[in-house]
Coordinates of C-alpha atoms in Angstrom, one line a residue:
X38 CA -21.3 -17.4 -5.8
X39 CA -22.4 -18.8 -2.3
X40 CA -25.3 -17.0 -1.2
X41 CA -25.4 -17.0 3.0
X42 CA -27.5 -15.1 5.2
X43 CA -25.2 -12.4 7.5
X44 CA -24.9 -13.5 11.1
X45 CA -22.7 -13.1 13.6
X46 CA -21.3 -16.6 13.0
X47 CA -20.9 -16.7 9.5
X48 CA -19.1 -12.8 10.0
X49 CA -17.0 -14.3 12.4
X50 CA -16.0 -17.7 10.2
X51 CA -15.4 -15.2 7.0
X52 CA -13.3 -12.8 9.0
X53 CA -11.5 -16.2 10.1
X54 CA -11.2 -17.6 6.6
X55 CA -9.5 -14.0 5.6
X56 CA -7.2 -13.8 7.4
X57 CA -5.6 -16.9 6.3
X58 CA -4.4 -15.2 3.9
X59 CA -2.3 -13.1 5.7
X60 CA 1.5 -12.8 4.7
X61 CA 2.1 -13.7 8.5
X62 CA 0.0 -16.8 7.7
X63 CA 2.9 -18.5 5.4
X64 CA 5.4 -18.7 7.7
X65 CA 6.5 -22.0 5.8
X66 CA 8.4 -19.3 3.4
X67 CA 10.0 -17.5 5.7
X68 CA 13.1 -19.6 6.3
X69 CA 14.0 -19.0 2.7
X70 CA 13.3 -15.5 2.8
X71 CA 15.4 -15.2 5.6
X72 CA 18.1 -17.1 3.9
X73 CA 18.0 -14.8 0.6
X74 CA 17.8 -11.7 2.7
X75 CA 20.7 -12.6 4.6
X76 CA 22.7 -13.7 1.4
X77 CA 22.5 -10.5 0.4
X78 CA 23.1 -8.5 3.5
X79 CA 26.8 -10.4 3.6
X80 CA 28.0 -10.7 0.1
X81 CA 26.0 -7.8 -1.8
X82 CA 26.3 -8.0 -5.7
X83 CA 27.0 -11.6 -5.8
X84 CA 23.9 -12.8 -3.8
X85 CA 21.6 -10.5 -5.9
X86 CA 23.4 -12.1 -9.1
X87 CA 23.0 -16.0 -8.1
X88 CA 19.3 -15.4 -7.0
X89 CA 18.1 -13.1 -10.2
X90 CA 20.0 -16.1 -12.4
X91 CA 18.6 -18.9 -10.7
X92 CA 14.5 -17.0 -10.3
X93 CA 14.6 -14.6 -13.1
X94 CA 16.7 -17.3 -15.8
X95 CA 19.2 -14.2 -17.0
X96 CA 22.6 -13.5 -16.7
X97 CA 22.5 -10.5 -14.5
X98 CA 25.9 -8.1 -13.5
X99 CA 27.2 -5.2 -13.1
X100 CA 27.1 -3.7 -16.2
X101 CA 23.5 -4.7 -17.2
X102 CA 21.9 -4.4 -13.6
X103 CA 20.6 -0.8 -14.4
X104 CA 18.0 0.6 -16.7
X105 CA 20.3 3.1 -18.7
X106 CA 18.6 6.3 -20.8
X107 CA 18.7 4.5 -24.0
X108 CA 16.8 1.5 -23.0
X109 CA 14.3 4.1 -21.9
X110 CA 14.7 5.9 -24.7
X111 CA 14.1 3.0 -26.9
X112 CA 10.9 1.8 -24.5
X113 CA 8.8 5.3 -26.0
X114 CA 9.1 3.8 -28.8
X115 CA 7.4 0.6 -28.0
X116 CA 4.5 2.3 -26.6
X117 CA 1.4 2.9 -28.0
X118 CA 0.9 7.1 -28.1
X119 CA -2.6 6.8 -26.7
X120 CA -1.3 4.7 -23.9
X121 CA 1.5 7.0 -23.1
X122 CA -0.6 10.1 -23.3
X123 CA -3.3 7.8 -20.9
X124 CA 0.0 7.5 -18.1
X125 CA 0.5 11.1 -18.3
X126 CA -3.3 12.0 -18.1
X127 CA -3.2 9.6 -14.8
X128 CA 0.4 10.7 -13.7
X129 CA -1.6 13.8 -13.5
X130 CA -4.3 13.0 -11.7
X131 CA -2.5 11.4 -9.1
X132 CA 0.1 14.1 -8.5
X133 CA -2.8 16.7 -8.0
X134 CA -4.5 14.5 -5.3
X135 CA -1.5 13.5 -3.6
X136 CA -0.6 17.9 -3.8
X137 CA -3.7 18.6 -1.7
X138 CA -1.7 16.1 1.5
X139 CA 1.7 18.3 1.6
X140 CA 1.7 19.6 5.4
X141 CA 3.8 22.6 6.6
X142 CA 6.2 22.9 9.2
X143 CA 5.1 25.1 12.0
X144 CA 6.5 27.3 14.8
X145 CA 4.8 28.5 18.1
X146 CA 6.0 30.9 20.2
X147 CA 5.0 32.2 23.3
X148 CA 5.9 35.7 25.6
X149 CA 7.7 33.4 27.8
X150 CA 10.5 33.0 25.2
X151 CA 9.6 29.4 24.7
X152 CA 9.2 28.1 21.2
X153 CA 7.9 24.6 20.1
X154 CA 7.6 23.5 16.4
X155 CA 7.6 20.3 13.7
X156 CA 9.9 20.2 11.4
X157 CA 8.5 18.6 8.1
X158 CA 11.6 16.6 6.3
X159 CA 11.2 14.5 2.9
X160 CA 13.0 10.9 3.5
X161 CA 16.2 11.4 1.3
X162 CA 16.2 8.0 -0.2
X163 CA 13.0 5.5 -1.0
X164 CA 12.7 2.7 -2.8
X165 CA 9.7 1.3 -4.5
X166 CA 9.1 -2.2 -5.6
X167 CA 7.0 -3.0 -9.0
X168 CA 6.2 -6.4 -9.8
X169 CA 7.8 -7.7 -13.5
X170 CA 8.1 -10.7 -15.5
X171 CA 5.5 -11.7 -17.3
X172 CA 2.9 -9.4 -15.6
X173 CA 3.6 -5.5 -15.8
X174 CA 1.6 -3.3 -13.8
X175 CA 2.8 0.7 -14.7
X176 CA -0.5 1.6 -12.6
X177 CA 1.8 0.7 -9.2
X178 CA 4.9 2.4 -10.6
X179 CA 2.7 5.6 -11.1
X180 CA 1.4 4.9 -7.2
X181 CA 4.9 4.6 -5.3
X182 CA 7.0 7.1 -7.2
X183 CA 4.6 10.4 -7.4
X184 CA 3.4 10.7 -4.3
X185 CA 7.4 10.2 -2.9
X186 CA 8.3 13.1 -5.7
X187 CA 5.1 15.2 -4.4
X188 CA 7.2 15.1 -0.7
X189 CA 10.7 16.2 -1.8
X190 CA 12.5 12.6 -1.9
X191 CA 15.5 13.3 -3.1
X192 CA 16.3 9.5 -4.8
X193 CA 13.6 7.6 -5.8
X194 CA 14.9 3.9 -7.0
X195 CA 12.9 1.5 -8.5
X196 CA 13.4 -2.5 -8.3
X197 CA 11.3 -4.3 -10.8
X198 CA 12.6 -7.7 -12.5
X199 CA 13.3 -8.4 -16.2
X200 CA 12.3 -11.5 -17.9
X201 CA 14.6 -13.9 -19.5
X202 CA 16.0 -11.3 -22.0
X203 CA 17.2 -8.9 -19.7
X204 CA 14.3 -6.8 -20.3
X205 CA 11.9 -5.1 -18.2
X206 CA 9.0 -4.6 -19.9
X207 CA 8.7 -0.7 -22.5
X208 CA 5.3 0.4 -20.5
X209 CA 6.9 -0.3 -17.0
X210 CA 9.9 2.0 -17.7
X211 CA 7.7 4.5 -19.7
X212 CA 5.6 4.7 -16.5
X213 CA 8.5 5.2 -14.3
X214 CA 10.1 8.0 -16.1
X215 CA 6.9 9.5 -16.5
X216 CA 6.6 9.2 -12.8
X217 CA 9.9 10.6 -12.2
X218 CA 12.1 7.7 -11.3
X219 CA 16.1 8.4 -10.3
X220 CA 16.8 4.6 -10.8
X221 CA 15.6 1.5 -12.0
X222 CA 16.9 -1.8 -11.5
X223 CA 16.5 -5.4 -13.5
X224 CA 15.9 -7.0 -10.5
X225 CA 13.2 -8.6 -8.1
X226 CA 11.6 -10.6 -5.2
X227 CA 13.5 -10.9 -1.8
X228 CA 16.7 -10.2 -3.5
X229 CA 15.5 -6.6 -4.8
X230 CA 14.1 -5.7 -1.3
X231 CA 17.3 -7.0 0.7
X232 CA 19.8 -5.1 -2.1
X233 CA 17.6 -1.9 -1.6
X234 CA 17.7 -1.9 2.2
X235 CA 21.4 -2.9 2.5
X236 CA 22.9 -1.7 -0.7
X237 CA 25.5 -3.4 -2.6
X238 CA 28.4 -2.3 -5.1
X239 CA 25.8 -2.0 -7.8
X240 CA 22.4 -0.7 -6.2
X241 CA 21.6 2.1 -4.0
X242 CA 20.8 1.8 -0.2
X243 CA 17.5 3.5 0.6
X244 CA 16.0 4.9 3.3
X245 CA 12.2 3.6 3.0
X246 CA 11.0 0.4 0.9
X247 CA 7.4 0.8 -0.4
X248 CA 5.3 -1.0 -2.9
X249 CA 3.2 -4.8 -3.4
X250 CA 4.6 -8.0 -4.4
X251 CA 4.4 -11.8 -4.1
X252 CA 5.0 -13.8 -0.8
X253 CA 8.1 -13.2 -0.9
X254 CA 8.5 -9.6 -1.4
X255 CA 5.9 -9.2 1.3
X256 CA 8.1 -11.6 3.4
X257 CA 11.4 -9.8 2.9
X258 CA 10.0 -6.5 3.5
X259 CA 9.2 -7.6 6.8
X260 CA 12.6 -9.6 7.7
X261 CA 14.3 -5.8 6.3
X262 CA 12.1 -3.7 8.5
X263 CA 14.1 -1.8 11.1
X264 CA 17.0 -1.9 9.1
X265 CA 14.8 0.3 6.3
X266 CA 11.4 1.7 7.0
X267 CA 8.5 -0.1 4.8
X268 CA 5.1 1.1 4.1
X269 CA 2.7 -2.1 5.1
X270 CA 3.2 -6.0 4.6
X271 CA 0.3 -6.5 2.0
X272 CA -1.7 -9.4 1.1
X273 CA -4.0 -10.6 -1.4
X274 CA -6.9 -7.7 -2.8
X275 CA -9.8 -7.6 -1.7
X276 CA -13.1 -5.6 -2.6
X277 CA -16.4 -5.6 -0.8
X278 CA -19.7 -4.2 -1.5
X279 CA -22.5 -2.8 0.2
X280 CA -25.6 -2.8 -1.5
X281 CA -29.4 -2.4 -1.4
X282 CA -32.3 -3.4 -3.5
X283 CA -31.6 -0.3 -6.1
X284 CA -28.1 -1.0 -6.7
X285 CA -27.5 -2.7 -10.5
X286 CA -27.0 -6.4 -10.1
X287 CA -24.7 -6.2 -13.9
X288 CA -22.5 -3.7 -12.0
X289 CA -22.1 -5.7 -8.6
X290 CA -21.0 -8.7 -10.5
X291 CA -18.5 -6.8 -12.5
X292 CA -17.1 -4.8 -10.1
X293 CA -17.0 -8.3 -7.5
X294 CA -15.1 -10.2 -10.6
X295 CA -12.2 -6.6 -11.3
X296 CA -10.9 -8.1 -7.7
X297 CA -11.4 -11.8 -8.1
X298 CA -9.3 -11.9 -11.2
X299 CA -6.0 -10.7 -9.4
X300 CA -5.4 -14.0 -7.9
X301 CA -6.7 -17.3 -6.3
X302 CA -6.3 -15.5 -2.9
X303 CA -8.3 -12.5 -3.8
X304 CA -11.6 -11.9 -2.2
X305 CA -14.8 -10.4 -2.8
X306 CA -17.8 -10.1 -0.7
X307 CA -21.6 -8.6 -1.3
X308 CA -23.4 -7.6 1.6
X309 CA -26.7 -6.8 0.5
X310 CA -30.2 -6.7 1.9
X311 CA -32.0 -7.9 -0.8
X312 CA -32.0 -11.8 -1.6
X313 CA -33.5 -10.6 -5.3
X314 CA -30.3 -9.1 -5.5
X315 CA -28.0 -11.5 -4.5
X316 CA -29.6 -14.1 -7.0
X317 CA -29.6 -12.1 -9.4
X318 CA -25.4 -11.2 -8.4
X319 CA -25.0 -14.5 -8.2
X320 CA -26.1 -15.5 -11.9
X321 CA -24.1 -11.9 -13.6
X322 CA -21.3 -13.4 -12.1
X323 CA -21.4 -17.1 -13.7
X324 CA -22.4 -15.2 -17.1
X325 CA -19.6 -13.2 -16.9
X326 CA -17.4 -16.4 -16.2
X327 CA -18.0 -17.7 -19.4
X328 CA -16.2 -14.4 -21.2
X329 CA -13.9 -13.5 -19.2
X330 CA -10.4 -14.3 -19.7
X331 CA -9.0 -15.1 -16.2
X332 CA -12.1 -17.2 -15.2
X333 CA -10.1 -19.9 -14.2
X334 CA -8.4 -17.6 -11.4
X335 CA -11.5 -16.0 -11.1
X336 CA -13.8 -19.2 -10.7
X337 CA -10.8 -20.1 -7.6
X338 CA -10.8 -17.1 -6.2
X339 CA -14.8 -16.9 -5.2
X340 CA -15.0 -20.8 -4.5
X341 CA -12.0 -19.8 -1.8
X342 CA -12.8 -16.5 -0.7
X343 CA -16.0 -15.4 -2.4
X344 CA -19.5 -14.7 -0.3
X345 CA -22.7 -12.8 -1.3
X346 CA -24.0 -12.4 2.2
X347 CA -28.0 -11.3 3.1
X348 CA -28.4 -8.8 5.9
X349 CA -31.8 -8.1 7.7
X350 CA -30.8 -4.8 8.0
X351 CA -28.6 -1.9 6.1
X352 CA -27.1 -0.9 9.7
X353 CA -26.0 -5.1 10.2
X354 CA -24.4 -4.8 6.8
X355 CA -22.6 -1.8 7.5
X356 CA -21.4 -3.1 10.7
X357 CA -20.3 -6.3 8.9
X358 CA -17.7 -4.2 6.6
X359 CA -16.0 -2.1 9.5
X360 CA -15.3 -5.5 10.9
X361 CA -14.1 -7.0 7.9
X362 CA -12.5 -3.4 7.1
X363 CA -12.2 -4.5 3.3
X364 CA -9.4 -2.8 0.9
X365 CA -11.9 -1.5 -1.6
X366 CA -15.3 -0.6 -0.5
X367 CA -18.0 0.2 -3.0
X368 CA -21.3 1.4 -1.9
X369 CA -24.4 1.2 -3.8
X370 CA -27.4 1.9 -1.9
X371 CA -30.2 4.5 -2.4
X372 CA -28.5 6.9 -0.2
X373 CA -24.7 6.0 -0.8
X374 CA -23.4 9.1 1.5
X375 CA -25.3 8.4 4.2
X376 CA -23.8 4.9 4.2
X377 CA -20.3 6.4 3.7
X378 CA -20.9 8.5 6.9
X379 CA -20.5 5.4 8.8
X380 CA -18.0 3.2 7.1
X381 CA -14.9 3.7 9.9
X382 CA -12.7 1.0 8.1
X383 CA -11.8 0.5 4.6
X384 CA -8.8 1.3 2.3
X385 CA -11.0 3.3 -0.4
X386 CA -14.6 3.9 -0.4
X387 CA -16.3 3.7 -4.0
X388 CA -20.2 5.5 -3.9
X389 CA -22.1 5.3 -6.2
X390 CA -23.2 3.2 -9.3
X391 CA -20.3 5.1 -11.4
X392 CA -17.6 4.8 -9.6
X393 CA -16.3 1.3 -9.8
X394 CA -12.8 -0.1 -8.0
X395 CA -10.7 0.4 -11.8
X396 CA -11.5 4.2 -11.5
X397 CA -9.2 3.9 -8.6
X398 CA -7.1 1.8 -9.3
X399 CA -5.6 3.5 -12.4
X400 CA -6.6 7.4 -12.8
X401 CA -9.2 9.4 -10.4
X402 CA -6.0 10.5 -8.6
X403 CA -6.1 8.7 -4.6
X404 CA -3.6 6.2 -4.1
X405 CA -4.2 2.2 -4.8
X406 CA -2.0 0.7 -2.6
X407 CA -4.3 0.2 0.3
X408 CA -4.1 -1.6 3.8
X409 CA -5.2 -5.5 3.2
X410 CA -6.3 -8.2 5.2
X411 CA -8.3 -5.9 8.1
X412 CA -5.3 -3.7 8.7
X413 CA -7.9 -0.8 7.4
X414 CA -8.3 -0.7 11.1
X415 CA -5.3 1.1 11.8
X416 CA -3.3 1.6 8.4
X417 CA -4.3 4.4 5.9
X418 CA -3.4 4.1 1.8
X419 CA -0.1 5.0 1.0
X420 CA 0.1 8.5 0.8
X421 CA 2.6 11.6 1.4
X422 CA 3.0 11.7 4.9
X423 CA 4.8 7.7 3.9
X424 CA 7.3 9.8 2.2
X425 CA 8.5 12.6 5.2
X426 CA 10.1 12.6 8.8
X427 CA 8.2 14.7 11.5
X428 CA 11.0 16.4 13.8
X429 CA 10.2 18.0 17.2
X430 CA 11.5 21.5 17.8
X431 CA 11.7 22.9 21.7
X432 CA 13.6 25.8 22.5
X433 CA 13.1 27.5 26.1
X434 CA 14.8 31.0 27.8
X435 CA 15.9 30.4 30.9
X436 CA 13.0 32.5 32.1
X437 CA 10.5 29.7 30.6
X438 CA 12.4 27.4 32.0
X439 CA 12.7 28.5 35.4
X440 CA 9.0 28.4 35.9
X441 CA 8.4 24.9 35.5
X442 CA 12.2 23.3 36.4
X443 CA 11.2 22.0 39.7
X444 CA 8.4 20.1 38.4
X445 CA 10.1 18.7 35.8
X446 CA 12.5 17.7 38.0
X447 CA 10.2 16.1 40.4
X448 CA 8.7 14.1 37.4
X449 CA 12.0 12.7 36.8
X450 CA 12.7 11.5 40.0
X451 CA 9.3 10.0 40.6
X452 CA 10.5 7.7 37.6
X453 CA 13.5 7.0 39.7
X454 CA 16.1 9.4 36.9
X455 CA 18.4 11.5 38.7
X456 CA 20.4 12.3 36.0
X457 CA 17.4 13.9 34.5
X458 CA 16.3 16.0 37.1
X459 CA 20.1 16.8 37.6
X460 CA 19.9 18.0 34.2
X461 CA 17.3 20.5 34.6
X462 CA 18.3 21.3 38.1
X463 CA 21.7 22.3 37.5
X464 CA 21.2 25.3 35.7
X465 CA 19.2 27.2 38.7
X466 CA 22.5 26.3 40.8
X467 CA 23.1 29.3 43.1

């Protein structure tokens, strides 16, 4: 890996180089997003059909667009025991954590006879998006479904596409029953999110679209946005990590090489403060190149987006990562909670030695779909709160009322609203 020393310029030309890789970067696929997302918003069923037979290379209808019990049935018994016991043992984890974020509604009242309250309400409808194919990943199924069963959603579908044989993949559907899926559909990409966020004859119309995918899937859930809600628009992963001269160079370079191996557009960044450290970083990583199996994506992600930077200072290297406000943050310093005291922006913070990005990703219990691409500045992990409505509640007497109706009145017409401070004042008509 390219070993730099941290300044303000080469901060500012990574943070540059990152954010090239935003989904609002590639607006070259956009046009055919649009286009798909359209198709499907005017002829339903038969735009979903053309685009999974054209994408996906199966004969897709009516009949075989849903996952039915059998095929689920049939997919336990494709599954490995120790793996299915291993998604239940995580399905676990994750719907404890995600237990501890359930809010209340609440009421106030005071002598006045005024009352003023939130109303809590679980989204009725949600649907969540797994990437299929080839690839499987039951670790995101787990992730979008629980925490929208932990709120009360009352109909939780999941898209996810089939390969060539109609298929979707045993551990997928294992995963999403586990999780507690309503529905599950043979289908992906633009088309899914579009069919999801319209509805057709054949697939449900949700309420709230959540969950990662390609381009594309990012793409559409941005074009669909306002017609459904949508949890974030998110890019390539990312991991960076803090570390000091203590920190284990064998565990940097792993931990570094679990996010470089999702794709070429991944990143992973070292700040450290020791240049022993980073040299030594820098050869774990080109050992473990030589083993690994996705070193070809691996070797392109860190030539593209890969950087073991060298801070003066533990306090410039913590600055450094709120600005780059990475997805997954580990920190491996000799005083790892201090350092955590003064991370502001990241997706998930990783301290210490033993807790390495996989942990979260797949069982400790906090979500793993995390804000990419710097949006740790003002986007949280997906959590509960994703998957419920907040509602005002204002109720006053007429005796409440009456104290304050003439200034509310003369706020309204200082914004020019008569109506509005009609409304008020006609009930203290003599």
């Amino acid at each position: 890996m390219r070993i730099v020393e941290l300044t303000t310029e080469t901060k500012n030309n990574i943070l540059e180089d990152l954010l090239k890789r935003s989904p609002n970067q590639y607006t070259q696929y956009e046009a055919v997003v649009s286009e798909i997302v359209n198709a499907v918003k005017e002829q339903g069923d038969s735009a979903v059909f053309s685009y999974t037979k054209k994408f996906d290379g199966w004969d897709i209808n009516s009949e075989n667009i849903r996952v039915t019990d059998e095929e689920i049935k049939a997919a336990y018994k494709e599954v490995d025991e120790q793996f299915i016991q291993t998604l239940k043992d995580a399905a676990e984890n994750i719907f404890a954590f995600h237990q501890k974020q359930l809010r209340e509604s609440w009421i106030i009242t005071k002598e006045d006879g005024s009352i003023l309250g939130q109303k809590i309400t679980p989204i009725e409808s949600v649907g969540a998006y797994a990437p299929g194919g080839k690839a499987f990943y039951p670790s995101s199924v787990l992730m979008n479904i629980i925490p929208a069963k932990v709120a009360g959603v009352n109909k939780i579908v999941l898209a996810t596409p089939a390969g060539k044989d109609g298929k979707v993949h045993p551990v997928t559907l294992v995963a999403a029953d586990i999780a507690g899926a309503d529905e599950i559909y043979k289908i992906g990409g633009a088309q899914a999110i579009a069919a999801m966020a319209f509805g057709t004859k054949s697939v449900s119309k949700v309420d709230k679209i959540t969950g990662p995918g390609n381009i594309f899937v990012a793409l559409a859930k941005k074009a669909c946005f306002g017609y459904v809600g949508i949890d974030s628009i998110a890019g390539p992963s990312e991991i960076l990590v803090i570390a000091d001269e203590t920190a284990n160079p064998r565990y940097v370079a792993a931990d570094l090489l679990s996010q470089a191996e999702h794709d070429e557009l991944a990143s992973a960044i070292l700040i450290t403060t020791s240049r022993t450290l980073a040299e030594e970083v820098s050869k774990e990583v080109d050992d473990f190149c030589e083993i690994l199996s996705r070193s070809e994506i691996i070797r392109k992600s860190l030539d593209n987006y890969g950087y073991i930077l060298v801070a003066d200072t533990l306090e410039s290297a913590i600055d450094a990562a709120n600005d780059i406000a990475s997805e997954h943050l580990e920190i491996m310093t000799k005083d790892p909670y201090n350092v955590m005291t003064k991370i502001k922006n990241a997706g998930a913070i990783f301290i210490g030695e033993y807790s390495s990005e996989p942990l979260g990703d797949y069982f400790a219990g906090p979500n793993h779909i995390l804000p990419t691409n710097g949006t740790a500045r003002f986007f949280s992990p997906l959590n509960v709160d994703d998957f419920t409505k907040k509602t005002s509640i204002i109720s006053y007497s007429k005796e409440a009322l009456d104290k304050v109706h003439d200034e509310i009145a003369y706020f309204a017409e200082q914004e020019k609203l008569t109506a509005h401070a009609n409304s008020i004042q006609v009930r203290f008509e003599k």
